[in-house]
Coordinates of C-alpha atoms in Angstrom, one line a residue:
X288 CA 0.0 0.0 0.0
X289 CA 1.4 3.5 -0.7
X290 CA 1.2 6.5 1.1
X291 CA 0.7 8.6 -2.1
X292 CA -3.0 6.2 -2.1
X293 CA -6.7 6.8 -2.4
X294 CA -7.2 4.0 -0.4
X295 CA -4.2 4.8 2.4
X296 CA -5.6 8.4 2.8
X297 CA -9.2 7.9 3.3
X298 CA -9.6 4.4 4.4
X299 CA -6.3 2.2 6.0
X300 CA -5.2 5.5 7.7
X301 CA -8.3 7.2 9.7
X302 CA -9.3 3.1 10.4
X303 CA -5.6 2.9 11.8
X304 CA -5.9 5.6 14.2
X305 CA -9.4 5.7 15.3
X306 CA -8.7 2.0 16.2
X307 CA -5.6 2.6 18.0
X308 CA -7.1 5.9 19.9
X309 CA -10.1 3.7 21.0
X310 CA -8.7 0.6 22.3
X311 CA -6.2 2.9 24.0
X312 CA -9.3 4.8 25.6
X313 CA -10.6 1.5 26.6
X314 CA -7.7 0.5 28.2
X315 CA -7.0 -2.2 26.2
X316 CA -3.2 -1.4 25.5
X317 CA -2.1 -4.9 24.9
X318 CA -5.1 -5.6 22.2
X319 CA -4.4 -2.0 20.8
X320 CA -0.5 -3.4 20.1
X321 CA -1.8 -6.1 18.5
X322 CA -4.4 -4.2 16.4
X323 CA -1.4 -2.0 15.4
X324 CA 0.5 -4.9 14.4
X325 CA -2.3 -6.4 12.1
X326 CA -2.9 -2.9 10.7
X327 CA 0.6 -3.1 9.8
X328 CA 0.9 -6.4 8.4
X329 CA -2.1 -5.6 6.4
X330 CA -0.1 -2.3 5.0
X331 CA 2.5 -4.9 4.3
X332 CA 0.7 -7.9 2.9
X333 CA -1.1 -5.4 0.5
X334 CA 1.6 -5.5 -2.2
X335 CA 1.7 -8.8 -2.1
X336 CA 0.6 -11.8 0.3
X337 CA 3.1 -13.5 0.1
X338 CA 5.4 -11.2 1.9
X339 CA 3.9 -12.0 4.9
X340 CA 5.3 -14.8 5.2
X341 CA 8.8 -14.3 4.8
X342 CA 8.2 -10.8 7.1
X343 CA 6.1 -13.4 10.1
X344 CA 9.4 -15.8 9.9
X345 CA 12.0 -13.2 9.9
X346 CA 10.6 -11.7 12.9
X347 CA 10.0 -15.6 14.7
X348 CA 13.7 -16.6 13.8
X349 CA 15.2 -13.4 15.3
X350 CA 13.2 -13.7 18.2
X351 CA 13.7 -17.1 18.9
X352 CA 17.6 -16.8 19.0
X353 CA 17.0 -13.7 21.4
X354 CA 14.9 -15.8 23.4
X355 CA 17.6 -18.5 23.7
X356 CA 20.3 -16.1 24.4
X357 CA 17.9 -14.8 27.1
X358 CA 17.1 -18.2 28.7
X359 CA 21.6 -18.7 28.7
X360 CA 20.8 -21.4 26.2
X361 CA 23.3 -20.4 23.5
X362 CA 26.8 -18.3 24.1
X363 CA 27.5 -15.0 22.6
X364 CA 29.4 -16.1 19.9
X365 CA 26.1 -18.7 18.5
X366 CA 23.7 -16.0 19.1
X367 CA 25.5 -13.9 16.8
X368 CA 26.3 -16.5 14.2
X369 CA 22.9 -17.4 13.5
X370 CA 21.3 -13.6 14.0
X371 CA 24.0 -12.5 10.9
X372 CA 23.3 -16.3 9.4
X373 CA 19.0 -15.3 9.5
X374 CA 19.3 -11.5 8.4
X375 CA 22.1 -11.7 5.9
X376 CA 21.2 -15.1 4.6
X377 CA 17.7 -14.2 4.1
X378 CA 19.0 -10.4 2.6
X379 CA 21.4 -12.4 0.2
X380 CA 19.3 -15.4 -1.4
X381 CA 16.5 -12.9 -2.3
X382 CA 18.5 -9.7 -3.0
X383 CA 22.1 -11.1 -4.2
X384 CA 21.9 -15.0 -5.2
X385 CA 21.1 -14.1 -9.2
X386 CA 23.6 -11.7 -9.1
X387 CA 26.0 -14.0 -7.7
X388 CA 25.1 -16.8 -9.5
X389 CA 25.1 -14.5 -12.7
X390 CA 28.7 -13.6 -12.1
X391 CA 29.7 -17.2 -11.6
X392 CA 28.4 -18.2 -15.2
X393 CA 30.2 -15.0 -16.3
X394 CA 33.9 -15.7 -14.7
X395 CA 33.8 -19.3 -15.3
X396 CA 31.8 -20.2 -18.3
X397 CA 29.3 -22.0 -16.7
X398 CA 25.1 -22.4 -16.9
X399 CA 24.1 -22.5 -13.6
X400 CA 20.1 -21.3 -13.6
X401 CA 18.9 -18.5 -12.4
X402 CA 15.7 -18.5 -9.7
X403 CA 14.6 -14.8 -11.1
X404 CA 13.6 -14.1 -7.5
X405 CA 11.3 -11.4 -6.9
X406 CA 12.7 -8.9 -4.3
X407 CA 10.2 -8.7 -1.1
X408 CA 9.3 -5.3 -0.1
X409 CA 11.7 -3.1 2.0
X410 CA 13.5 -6.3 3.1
X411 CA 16.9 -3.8 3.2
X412 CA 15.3 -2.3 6.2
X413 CA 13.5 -4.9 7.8
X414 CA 16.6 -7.1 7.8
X415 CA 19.0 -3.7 8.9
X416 CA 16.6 -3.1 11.8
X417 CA 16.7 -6.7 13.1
X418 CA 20.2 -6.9 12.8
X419 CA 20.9 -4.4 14.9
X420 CA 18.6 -5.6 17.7
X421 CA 20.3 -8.7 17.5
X422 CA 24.1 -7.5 17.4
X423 CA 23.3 -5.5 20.7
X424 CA 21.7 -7.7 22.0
X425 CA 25.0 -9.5 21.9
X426 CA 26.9 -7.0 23.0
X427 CA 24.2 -6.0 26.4
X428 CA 23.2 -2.9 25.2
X429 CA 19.2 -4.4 24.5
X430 CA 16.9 -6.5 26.4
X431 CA 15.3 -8.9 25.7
X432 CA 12.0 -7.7 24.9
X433 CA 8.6 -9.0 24.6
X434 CA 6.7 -10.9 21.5
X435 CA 4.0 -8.1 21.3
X436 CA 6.9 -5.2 22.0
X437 CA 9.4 -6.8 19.4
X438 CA 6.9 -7.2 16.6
X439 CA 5.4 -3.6 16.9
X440 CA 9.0 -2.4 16.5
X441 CA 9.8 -3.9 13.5
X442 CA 6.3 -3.9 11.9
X443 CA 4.9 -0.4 13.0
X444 CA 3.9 0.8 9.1
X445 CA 5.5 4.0 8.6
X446 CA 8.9 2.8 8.5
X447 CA 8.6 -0.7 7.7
X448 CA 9.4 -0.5 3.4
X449 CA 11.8 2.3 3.5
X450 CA 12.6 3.8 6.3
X451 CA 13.8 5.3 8.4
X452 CA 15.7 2.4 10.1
X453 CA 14.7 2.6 14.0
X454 CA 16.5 1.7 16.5
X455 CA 14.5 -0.8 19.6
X456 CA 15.5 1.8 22.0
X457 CA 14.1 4.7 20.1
X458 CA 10.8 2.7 19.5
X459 CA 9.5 0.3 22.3
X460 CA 10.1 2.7 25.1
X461 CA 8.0 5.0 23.7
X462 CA 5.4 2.6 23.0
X463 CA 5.7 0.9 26.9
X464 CA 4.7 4.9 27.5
X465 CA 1.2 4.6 28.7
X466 CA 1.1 8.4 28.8
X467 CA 1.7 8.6 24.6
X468 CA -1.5 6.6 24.4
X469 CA -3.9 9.5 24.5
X470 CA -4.3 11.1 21.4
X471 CA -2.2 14.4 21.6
X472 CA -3.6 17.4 19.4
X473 CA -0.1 19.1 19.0
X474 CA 1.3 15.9 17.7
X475 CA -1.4 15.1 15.3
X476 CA -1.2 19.0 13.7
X477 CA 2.9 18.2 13.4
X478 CA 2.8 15.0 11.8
X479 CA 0.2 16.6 9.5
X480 CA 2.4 19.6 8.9
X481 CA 5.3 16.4 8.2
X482 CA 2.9 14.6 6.2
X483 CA 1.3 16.9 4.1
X484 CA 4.9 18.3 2.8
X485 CA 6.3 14.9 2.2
X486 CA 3.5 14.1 0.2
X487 CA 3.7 17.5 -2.1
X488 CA 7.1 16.7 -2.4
X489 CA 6.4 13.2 -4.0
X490 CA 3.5 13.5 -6.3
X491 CA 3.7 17.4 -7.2
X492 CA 7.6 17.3 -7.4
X493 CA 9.7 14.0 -7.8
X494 CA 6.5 12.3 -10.0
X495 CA 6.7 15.0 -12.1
X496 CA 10.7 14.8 -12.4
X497 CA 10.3 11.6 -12.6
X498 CA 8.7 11.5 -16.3
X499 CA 11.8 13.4 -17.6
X500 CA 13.9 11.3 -16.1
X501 CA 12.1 7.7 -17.1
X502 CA 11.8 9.1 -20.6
X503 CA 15.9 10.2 -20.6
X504 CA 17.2 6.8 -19.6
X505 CA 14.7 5.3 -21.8
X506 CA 16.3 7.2 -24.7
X507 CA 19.8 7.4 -23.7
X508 CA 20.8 6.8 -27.4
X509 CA 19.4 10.1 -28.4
X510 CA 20.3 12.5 -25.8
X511 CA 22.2 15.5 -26.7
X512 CA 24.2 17.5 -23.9
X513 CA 22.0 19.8 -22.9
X514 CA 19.1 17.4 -22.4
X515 CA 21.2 15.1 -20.4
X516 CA 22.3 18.2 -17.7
X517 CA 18.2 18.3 -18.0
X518 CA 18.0 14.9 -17.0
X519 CA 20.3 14.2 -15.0
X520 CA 19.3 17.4 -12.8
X521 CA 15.6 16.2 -13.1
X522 CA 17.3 13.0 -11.7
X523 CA 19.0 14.5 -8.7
X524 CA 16.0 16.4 -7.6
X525 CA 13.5 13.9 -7.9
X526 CA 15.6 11.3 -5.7
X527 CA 15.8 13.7 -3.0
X528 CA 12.0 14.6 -3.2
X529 CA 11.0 11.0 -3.1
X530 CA 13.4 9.9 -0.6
X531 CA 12.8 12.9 1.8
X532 CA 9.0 12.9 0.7
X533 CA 8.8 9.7 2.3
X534 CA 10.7 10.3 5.0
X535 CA 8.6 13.2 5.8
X536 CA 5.3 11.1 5.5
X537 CA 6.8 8.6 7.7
X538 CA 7.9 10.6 10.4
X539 CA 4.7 12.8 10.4
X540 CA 2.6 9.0 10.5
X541 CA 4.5 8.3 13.4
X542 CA 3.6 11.9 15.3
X543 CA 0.1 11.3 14.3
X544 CA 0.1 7.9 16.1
X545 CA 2.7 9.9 19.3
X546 CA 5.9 8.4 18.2
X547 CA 8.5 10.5 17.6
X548 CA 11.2 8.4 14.5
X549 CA 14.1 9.9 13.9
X550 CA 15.2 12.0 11.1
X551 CA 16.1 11.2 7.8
X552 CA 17.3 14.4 6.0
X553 CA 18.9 17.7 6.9
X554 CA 19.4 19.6 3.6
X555 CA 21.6 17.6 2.4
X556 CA 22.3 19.6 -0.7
X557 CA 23.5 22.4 1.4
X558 CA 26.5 20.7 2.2
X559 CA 30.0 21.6 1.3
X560 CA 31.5 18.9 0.7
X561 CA 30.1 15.2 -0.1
X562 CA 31.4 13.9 3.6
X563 CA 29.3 16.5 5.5
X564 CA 26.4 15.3 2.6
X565 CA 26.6 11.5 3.9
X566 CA 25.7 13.1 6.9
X567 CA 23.0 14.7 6.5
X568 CA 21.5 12.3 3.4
X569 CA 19.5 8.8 4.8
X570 CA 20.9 9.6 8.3
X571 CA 19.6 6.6 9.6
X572 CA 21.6 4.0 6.9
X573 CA 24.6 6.4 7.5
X574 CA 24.2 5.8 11.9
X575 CA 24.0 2.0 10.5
X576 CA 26.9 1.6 8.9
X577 CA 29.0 3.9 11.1
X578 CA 27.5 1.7 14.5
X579 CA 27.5 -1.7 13.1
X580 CA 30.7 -1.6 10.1
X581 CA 32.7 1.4 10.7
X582 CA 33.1 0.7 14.2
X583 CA 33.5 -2.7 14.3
X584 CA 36.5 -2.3 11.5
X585 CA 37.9 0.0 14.1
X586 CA 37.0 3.3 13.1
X587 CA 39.3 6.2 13.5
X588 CA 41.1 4.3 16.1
X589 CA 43.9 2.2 13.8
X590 CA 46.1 5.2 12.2
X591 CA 45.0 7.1 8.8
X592 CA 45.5 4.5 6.2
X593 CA 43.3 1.5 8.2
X594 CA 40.7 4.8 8.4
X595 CA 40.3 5.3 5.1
X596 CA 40.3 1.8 4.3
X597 CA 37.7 1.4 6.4
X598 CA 35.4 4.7 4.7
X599 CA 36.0 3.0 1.8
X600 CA 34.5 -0.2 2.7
X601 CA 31.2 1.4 4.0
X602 CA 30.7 3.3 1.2
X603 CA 31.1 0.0 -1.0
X604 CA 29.0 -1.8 1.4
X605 CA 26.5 1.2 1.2
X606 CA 26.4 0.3 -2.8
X607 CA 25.8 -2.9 -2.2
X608 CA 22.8 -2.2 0.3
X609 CA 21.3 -0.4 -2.7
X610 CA 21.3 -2.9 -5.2
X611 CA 22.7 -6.3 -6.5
X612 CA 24.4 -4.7 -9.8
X613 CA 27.6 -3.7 -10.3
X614 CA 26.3 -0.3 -11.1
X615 CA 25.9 0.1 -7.3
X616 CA 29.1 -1.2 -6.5
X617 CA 30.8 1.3 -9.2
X618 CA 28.6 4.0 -7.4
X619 CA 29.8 3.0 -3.6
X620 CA 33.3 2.8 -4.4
X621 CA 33.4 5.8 -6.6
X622 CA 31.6 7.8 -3.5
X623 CA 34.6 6.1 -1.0
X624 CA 37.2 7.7 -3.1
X625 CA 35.4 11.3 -3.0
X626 CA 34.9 11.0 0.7
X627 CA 38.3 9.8 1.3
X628 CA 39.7 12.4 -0.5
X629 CA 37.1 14.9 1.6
X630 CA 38.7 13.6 4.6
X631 CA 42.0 14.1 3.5
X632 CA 41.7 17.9 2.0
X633 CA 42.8 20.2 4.8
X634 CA 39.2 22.0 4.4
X635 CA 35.9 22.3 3.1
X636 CA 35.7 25.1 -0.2
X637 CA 34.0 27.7 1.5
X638 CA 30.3 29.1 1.1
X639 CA 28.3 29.3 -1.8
X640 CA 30.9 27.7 -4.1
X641 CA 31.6 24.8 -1.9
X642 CA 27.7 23.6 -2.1
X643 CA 27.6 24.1 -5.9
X644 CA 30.6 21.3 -6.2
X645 CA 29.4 19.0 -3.6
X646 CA 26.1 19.0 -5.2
X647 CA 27.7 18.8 -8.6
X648 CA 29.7 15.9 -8.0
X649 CA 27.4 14.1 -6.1
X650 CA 24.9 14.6 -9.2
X651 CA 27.6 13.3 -11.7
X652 CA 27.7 10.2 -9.1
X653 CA 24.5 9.8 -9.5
X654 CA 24.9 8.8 -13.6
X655 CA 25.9 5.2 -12.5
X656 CA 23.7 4.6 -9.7
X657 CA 20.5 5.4 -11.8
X658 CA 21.6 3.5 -15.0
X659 CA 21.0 0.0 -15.5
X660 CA 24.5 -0.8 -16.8
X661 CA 27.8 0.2 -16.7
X662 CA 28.1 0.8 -20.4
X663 CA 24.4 2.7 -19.9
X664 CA 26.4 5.5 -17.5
X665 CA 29.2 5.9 -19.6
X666 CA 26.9 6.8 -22.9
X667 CA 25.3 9.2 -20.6
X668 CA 28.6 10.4 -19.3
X669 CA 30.3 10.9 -23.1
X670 CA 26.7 12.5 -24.1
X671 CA 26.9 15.1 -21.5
X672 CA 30.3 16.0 -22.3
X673 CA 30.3 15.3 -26.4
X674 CA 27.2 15.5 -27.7
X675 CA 26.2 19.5 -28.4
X676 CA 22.8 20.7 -29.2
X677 CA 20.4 18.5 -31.4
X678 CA 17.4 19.6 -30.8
X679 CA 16.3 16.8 -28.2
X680 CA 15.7 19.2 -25.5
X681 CA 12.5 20.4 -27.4
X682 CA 11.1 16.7 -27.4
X683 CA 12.3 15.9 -24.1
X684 CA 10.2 18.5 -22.6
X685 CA 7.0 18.0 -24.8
X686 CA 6.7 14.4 -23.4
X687 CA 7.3 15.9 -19.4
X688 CA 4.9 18.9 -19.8
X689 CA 2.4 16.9 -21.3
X690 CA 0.3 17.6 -18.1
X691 CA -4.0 18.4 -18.1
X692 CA -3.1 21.1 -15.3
X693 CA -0.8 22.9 -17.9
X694 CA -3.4 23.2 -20.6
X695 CA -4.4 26.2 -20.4
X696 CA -1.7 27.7 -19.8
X697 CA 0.2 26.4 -22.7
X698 CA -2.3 27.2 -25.1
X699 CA -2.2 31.1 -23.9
X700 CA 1.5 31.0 -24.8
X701 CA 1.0 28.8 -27.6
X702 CA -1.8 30.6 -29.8
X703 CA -1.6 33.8 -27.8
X704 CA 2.1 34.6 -27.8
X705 CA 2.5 32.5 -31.1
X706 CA 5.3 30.6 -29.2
X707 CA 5.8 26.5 -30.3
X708 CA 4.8 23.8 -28.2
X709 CA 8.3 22.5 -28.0
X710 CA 9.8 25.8 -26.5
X711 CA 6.7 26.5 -24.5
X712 CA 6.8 23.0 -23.1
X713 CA 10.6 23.8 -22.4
X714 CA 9.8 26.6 -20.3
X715 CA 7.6 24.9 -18.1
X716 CA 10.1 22.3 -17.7
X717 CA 12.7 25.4 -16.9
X718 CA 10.2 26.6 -14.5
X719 CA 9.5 23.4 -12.6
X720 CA 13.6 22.5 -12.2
X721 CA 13.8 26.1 -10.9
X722 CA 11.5 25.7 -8.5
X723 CA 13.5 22.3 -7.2
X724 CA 16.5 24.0 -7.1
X725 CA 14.6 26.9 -4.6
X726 CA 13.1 24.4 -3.0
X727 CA 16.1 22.3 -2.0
X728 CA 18.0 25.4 -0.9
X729 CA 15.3 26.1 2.0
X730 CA 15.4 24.5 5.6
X731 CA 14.0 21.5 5.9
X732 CA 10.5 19.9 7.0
X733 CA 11.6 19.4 10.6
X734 CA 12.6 23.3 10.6
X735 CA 9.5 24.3 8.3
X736 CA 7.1 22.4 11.2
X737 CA 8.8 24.4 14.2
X738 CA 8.9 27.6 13.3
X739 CA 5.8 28.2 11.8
X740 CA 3.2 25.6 12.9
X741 CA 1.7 28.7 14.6
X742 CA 1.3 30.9 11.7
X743 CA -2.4 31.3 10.8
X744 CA -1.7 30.7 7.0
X745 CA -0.4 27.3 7.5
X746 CA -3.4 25.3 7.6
X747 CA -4.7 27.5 4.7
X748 CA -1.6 26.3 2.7
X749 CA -1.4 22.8 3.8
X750 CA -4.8 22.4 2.6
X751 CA -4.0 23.1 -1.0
X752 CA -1.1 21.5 -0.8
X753 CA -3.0 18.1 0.2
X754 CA -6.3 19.0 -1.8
X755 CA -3.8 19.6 -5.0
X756 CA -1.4 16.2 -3.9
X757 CA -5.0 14.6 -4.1
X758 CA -6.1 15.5 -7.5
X759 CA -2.7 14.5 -8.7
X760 CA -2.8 10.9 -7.4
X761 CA -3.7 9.5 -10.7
X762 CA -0.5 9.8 -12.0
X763 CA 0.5 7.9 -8.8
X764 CA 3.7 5.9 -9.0
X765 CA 6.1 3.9 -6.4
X766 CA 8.8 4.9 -4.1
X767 CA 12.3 4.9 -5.4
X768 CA 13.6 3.4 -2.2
X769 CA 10.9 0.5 -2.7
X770 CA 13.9 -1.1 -4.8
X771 CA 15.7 -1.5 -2.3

């Protein structure tokens, strides 16, 4: 089920909380768990049944093992042995084995068939969440919690297909907190405030982007230069709009229900160089990797060289976590080498000029991680620096801007002004990457909700913002961070 939904908006969500409210009022807090986790599951199960299943047995195995390791049945050293033998076994047979196996029959000439396995829903972040239950666990810095407590936490909806990855001890107390169990009016207007942006950011912004940038990689062959900077810009605004939309929407769902999840994004694209970005871009996956890897590796702690050794492995890691495809791999190491050499630069290049080549480079990074090959991303990289001015800009944006909202105002410029549909489309398209580059230069939603939640033209503007989101729905489409 998505968030971006006729049938989430008006039916799964008020049924969600009304339920949860109520059996709260009554009381019944155990029952009201219960009905949260079968709201969820339902949310889940939505996309497809049969991801129940794997989700139900994830969940039991994890749980069992921390049961065991409770009850001093198992040591340490078993406990964490089978929770990384669950997680990442599970996270590599249906994410990695056909890529594996596909590289196998590459390297060595064999046949071995592949299972074409379809990739479960946000099994990424499931698996990511458990994982880190289980490793601390291990190490005494979680308890052993409860069946009811332990399958809220990793099934409460608004984080459970992408994000953001929540830690136990940022989750179940709060829900042990009899006191968040009243509805909470202040709460409810802030994850409105959070959920209402997130969702203008996804359908008005990134769906729109999203058709320039489906129709460029689509037609790779026959981009020009200037219509791949068009693309590839459309590209690195609409993953930030749909990543941060969602986040948005999943943070405000959680205030709505009085659980505060952590942030996600922090302007990223007013960073000043692509270190500080990584830590302000999918903050949560960053905290991962940097608790869980970095750490572990020993950090900082070993001298410079075992450091950026081990930057360089998270970042390829990272890739990984995106995607079985060597695309992602190219993109993670690539990103290690810039961050390495951030870390090694004595500073950061100053002010305005320091975000334009963060964001820059981070953009050109962004060429393999969105093509579906290697030799995909270099075409696009030779067309952007080789290719001139054909004319494909004019078509490009005629198959964007091809919108019933713009109309009317494309026939006034059209018939009226006597301008063609080609350069009139083209303006819109200028028009809407202008106001994605304004847009990502402003504070964020978490700032946005603070400092003027109390401004009487807020709920004026949210309104619109929804009723128009709303309207647009029909052109709904997934999340990008569904793939992975």
């Amino acid at each position: 089920m998505l968030f971006n939904s006729y049938i989430f908006l008006f039916l799964f969500l008020p049924v969600s909380l009304l339920g949860f409210y109520g059996l709260n009022r009554l009381g019944l807090y155990r029952v009201a768990d219960v009905f949260l986790i079968a709201v969820s599951l339902w949310f889940y199960g939505w996309f497809n049944v049969s991801y129940l299943l794997l989700i139900v047995l994830s969940m039991t195995g994890n749980y069992m093992v921390s049961l065991l390791f409770d009850r001093g049945r198992v040591s340490k050293g078993i406990t964490l042995f089978f929770a990384l033998f669950i997680n990442l076994g599970l996270l590599f047979y249906f994410k990695y084995f056909d890529f594996f196996i596909s590289n196998i029959n590459f390297i060595f000439k064999t046949d071995y068939n592949l299972k074409n396995i379809l990739l479960p829903l946000g099994i990424s972040f499931f698996t990511f969440q458990q994982l880190s239950y289980m490793i601390d666990r291990v190490k005494g810095r979680a308890p052993h919690y409860g069946i009811i407590d332990y399958a809220a936490y990793v099934t409460f909806f608004p984080q459970l297909v992408a994000g953001p990855i929540v830690l136990h001890d940022e989750f179940i107390p709060q829900l042990k907190d009899r006191e968040r169990r009243k509805p909470d009016a202040d709460k409810i207007y802030e994850g409105l405030i959070s959920f209402v942006i997130g969702l203008s950011k996804k359908v008005l912004l990134a769906d729109t982007l999203a058709v320039a940038v489906n129709y460029g990689f689509d037609n790779y062959l026959m981009l020009d230069s200037f219509s791949t900077i068009v693309v590839m810009l459309a590209y690195f605004l609409e993953l930030y709009f749909d990543f941060s939309g969602y986040s948005d929407m999943a943070i405000g769902l959680g205030a709505m229900f009085n659980f505060d999840l952590p942030v996600n994004f922090d302007s990223p694209y007013r960073s000043h160089s692509l270190k500080e970005l990584w830590t302000r871009w999918h903050m949560t996956l960053t905290r991962f990797m940097t608790t869980y890897v970095y750490i572990p590796l020993g950090g900082s702690r070993k001298g410079r060289a075992r450091t950026l050794v081990n930057i360089f492995i998270v970042f390829l890691l990272s890739g990984l976590w995106h995607g079985a495809a060597w695309t992602y791999v190219v993109w993670g190491m690539l990103t290690g080498l810039v961050v390495i050499w951030d870390n090694l630069r004595k500073r950061d290049i100053p002010g305005i000029l320091g975000i334009i080549a963060t964001d820059l480079t981070f953009l050109l990074l962004l060429i393999p991680f969105r093509s579906e090959s290697l030799a995909v991303a270099w075409r696009i990289l030779v067309n952007l620096f080789t290719r001139g001015w054909t004319g494909n800009l004019l078509k490009l944006a005629e198959n964007v801007m091809n919108m019933p909202e713009l109309y009317v105002p494309m026939q006034v410029l059209n018939r009226g002004a006597g301008i063609g549909k080609g350069a009139t489309s083209l303006i819109f398209l200028i028009l809407l990457l202008a106001i994605g580059i304004f847009v990502i230069g402003r504070r964020n939603t978490v700032y946005i909700k603070n400092t003027y939640k109390s401004r009487p033209w807020m709920p004026p503007i949210l309104a619109i913002l929804f009723t128009y989101s709303v309207v647009s729905l029909s052109q709904v489409s997934t999340f990008i961070y569904f793939n992975f």
